[in-house]
mmCIF file of C-alpha atoms in Angstrom:
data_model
loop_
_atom_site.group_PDB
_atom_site.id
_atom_site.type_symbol
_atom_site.label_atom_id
_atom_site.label_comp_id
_atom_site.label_asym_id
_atom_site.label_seq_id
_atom_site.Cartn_x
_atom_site.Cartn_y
_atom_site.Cartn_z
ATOM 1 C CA UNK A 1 37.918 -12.418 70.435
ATOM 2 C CA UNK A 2 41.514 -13.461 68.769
ATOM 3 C CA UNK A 3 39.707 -14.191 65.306
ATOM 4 C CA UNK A 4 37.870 -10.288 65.717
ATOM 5 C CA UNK A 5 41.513 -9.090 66.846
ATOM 6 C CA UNK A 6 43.190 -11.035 63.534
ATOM 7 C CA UNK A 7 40.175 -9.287 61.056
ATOM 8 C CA UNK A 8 40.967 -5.725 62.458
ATOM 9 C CA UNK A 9 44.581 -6.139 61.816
ATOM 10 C CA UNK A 10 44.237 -8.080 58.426
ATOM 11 C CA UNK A 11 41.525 -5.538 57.662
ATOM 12 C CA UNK A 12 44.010 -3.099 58.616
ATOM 13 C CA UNK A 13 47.194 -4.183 56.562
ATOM 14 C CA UNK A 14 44.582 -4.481 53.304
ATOM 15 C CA UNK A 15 43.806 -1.003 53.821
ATOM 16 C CA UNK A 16 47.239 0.252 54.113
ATOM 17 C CA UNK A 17 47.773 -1.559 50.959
ATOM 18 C CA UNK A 18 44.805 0.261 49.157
ATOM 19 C CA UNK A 19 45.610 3.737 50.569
ATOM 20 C CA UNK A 20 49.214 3.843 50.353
ATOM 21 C CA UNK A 21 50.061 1.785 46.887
ATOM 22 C CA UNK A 22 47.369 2.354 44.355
ATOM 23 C CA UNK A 23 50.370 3.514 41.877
ATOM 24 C CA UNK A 24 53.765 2.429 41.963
ATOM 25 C CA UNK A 25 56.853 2.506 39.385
ATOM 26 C CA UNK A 26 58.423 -1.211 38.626
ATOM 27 C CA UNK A 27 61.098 -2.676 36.294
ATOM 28 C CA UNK A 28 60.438 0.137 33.597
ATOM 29 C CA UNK A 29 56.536 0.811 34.255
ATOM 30 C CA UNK A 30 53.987 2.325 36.225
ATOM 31 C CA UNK A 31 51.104 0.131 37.764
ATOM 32 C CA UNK A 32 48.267 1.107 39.302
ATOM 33 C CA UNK A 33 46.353 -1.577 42.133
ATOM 34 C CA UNK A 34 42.763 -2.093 43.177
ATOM 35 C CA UNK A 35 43.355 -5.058 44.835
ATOM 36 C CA UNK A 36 45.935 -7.732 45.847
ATOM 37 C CA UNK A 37 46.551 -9.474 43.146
ATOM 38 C CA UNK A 38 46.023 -7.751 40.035
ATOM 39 C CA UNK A 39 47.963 -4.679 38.203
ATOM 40 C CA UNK A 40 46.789 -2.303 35.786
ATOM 41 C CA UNK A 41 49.791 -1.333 33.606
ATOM 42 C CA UNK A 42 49.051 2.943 33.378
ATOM 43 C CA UNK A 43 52.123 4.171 32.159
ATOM 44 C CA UNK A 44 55.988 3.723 31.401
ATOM 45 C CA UNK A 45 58.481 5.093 34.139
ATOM 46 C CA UNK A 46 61.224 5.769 31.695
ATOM 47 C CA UNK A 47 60.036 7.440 28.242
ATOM 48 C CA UNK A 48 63.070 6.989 26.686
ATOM 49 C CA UNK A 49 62.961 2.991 26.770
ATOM 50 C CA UNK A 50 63.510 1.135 23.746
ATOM 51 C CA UNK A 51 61.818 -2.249 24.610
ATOM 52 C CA UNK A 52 59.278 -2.550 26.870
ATOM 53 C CA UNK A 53 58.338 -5.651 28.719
ATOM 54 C CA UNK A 54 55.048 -6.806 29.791
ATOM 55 C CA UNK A 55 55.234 -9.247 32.474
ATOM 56 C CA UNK A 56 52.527 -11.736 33.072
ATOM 57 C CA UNK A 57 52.966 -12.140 36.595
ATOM 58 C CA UNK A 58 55.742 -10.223 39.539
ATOM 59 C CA UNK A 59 56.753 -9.905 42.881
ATOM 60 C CA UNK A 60 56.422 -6.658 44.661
ATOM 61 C CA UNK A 61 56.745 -5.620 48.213
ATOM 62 C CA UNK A 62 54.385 -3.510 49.915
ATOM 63 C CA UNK A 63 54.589 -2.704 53.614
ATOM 64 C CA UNK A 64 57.500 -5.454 54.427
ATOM 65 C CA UNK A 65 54.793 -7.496 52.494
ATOM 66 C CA UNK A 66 55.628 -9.561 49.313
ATOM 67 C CA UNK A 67 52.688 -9.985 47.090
ATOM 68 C CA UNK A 68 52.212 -11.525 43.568
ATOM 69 C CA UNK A 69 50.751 -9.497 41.218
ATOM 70 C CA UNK A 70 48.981 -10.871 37.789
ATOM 71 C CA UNK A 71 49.097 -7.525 34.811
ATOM 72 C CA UNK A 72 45.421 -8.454 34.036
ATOM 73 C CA UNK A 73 44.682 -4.547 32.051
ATOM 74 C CA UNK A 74 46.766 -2.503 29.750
ATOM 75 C CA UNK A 75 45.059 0.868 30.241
ATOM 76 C CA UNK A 76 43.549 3.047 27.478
ATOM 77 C CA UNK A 77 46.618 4.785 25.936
ATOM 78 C CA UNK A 78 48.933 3.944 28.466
ATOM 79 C CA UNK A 79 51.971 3.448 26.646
ATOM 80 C CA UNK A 80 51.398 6.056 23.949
ATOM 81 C CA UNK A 81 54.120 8.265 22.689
ATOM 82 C CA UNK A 82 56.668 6.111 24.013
ATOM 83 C CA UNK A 83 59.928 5.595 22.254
ATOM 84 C CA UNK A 84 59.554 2.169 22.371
ATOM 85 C CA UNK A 85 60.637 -0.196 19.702
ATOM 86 C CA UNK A 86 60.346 -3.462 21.002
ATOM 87 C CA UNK A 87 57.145 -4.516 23.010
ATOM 88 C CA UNK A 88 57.602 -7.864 24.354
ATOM 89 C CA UNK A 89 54.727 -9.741 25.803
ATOM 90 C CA UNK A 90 56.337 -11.717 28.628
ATOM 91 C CA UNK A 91 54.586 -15.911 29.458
ATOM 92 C CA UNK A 92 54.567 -17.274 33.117
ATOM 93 C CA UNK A 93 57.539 -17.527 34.501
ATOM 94 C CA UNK A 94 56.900 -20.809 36.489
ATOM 95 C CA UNK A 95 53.867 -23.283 36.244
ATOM 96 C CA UNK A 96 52.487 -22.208 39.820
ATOM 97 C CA UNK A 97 51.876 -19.088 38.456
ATOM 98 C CA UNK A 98 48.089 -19.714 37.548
ATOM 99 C CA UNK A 99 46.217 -17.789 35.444
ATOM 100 C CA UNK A 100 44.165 -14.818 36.480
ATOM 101 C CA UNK A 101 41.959 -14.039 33.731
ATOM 102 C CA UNK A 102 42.809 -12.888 30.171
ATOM 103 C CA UNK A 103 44.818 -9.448 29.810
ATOM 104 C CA UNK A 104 42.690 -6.644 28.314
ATOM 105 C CA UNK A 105 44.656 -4.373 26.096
ATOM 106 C CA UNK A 106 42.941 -0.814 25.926
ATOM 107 C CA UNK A 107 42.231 1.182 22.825
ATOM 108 C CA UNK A 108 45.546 3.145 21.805
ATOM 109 C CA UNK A 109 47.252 0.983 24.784
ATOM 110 C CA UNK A 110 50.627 1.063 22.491
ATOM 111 C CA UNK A 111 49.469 3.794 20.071
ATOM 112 C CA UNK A 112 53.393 5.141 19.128
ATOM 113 C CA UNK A 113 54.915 5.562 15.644
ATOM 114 C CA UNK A 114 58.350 4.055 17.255
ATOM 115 C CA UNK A 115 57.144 0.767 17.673
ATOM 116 C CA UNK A 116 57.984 -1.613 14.816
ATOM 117 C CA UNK A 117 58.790 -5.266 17.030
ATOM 118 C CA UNK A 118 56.060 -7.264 18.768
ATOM 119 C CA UNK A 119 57.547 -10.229 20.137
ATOM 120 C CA UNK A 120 55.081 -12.856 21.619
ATOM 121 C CA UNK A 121 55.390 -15.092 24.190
ATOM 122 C CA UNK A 122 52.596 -15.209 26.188
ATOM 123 C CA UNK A 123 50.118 -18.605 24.984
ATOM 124 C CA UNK A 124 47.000 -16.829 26.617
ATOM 125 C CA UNK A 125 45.434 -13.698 23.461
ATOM 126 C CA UNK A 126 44.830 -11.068 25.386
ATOM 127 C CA UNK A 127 41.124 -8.871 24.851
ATOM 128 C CA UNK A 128 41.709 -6.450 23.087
ATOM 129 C CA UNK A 129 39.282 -2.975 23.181
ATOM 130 C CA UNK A 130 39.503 -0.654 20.965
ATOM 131 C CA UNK A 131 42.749 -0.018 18.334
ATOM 132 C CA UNK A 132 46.228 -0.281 20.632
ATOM 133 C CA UNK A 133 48.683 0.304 17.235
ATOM 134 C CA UNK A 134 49.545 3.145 15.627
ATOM 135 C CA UNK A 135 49.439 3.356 11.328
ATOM 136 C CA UNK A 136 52.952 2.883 11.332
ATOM 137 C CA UNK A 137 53.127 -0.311 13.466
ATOM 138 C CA UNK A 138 50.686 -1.896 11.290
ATOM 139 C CA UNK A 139 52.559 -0.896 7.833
ATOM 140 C CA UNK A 140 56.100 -1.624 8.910
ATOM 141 C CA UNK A 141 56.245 -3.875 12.127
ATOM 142 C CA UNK A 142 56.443 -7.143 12.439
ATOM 143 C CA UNK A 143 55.533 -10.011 14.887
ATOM 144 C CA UNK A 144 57.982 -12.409 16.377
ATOM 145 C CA UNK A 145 57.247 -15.788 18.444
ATOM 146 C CA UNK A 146 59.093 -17.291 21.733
ATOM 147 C CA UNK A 147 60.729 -20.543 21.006
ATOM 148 C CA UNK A 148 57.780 -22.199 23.407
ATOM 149 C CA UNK A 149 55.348 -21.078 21.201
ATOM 150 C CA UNK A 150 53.095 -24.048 19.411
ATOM 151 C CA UNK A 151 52.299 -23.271 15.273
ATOM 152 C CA UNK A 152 48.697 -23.851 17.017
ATOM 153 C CA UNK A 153 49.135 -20.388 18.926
ATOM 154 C CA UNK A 154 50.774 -18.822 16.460
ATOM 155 C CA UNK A 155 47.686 -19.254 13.984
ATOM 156 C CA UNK A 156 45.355 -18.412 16.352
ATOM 157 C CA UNK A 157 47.183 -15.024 17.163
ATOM 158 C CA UNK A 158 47.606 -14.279 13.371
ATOM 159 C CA UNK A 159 44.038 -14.915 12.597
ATOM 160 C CA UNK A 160 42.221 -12.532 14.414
ATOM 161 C CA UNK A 161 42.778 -8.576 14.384
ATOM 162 C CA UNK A 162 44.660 -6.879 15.266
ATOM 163 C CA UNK A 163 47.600 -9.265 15.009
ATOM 164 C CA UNK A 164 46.923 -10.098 11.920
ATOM 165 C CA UNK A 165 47.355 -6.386 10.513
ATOM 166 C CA UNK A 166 50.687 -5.983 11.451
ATOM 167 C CA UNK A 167 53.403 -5.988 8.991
ATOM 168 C CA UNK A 168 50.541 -5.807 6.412
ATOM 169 C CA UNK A 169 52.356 -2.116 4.632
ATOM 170 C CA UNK A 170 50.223 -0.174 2.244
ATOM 171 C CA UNK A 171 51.548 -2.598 -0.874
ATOM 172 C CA UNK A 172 49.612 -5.757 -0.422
ATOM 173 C CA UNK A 173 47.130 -5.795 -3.400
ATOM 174 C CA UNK A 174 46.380 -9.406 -4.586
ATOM 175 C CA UNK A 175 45.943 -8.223 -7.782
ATOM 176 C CA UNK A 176 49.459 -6.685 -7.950
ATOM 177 C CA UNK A 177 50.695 -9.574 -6.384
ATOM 178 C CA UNK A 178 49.573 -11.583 -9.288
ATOM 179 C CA UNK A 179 50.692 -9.120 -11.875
ATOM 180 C CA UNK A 180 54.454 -9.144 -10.126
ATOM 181 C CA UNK A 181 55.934 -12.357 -11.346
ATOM 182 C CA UNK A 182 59.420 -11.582 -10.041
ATOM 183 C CA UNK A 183 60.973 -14.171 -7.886
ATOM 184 C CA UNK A 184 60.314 -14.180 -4.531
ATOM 185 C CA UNK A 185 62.784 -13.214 -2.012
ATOM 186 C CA UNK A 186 61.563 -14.450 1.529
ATOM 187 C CA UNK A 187 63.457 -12.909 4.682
ATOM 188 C CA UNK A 188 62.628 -14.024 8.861
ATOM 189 C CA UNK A 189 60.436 -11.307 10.786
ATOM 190 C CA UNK A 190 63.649 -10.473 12.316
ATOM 191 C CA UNK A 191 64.779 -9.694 8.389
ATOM 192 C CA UNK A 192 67.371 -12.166 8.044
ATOM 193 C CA UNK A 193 66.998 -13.866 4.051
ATOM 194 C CA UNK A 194 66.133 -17.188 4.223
ATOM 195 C CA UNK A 195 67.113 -19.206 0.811
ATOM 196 C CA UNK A 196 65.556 -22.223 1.306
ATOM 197 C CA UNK A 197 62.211 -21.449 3.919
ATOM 198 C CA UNK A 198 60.276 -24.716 5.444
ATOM 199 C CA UNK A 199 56.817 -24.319 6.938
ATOM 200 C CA UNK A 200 56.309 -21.264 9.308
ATOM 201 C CA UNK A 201 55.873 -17.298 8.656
ATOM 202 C CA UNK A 202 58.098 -15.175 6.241
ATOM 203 C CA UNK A 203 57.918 -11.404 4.900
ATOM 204 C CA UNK A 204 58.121 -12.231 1.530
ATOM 205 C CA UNK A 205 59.311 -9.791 -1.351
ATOM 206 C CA UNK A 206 58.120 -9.979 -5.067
ATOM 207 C CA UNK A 207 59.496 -6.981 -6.895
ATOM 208 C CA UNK A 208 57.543 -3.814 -5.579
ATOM 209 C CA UNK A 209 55.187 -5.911 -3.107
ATOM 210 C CA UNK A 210 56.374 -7.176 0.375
ATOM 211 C CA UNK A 211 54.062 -9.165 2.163
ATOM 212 C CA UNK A 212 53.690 -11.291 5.610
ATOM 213 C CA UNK A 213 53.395 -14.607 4.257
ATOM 214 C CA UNK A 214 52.476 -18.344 5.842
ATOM 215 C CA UNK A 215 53.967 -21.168 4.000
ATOM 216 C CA UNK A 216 52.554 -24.513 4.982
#
């Protein structure tokens, strides 16, 4: 009879949780819940952010109830028209945080001209469905790494699309690159000039033609 009586009430509290808090605003965005431990990112709950911050994991309460929640889905278009410039995409914050499945990032997810900084520091790729960047993100942004990134991660994000289309402009011909034998000018993602660059990833300028480059 008291395990019956515990099921109603746990049943009970659940339900609460499903009726009352599908949607809720937190730290800068707007979440939607189907169950108890993963959020749907739907929306930003202050259009006029600059940098926007996707978590991997949080703590909300619900009901006097704390509950961990794992952003597992970026919805179609949710983040469009923003006036974000920086998206940052946030790693674990502590090692008991395990892994709920990969993040799916929906088609047009972050589809706004403003955005021209990605900064990674989640190790996990996230799916991606459909085309989240706008035109202009892919012809003038750029992608920057967390310290606690490995070079292992960071090839694996910039080999596969569309990660690897960012920063790429509307001037990167091989052919004029080989025409242009001007001296190269490299500069960090952040656009600081770097004189003397060592291994790692560099926009690179030769004249006309600007580039993402990879020097090994």
């Amino acid at each position: 009879m008291k395990k019956q009586l515990l099921f109603i009430m746990l049943s009970m509290a659940l339900g609460a949780i499903a009726a009352d808090a599908t949607q809720f605003a937190y730290d800068g965005l707007l979440y939607e819940v189907n169950d108890y431990t993963h959020a749907t990112v739907i929306g930003c709950a202050d259009p006029d952010a600059e940098t926007i911050r996707i978590p991997y994991v949080f703590d909300y309460e619900i009901n006097g109830q704390n509950y961990m929640f794992f952003v597992t889905k970026i919805a179609d278009n949710a983040l469009a028209d923003s006036k974000m410039t920086t998206l940052v995409f946030e790693e674990k914050p502590y090692a008991g945080a395990a892994s709920q499945g990969d993040m799916v990032i929906g088609a047009g997810a972050f589809n706004t001209s403003t955005l021209t900084k990605i900064v990674i520091d989640r190790e996990d790729l996230p799916v991606v469905e459909g085309d989240p960047f706008s035109k202009q993100t892919y012809d003038v942004g750029a992608i920057t790494f967390g310290p606690n990134i490995s070079e292992a991660v960071k090839d694996k994000y910039l080999s596969v699309s569309p990660w690897n289309k960012i920063g790429a402009g509307s001037t990167t011909s091989v052919t004029d690159i080989e025409a242009d034998h001007t001296v190269p000018e490299y500069f960090t993602l952040n656009g600081t000039r770097v004189y003397n660059p060592d291994a790692g990833i560099y926009i690179v300028r030769r004249g006309t033609v600007i580039r993402k480059e990879f020097l090994r």
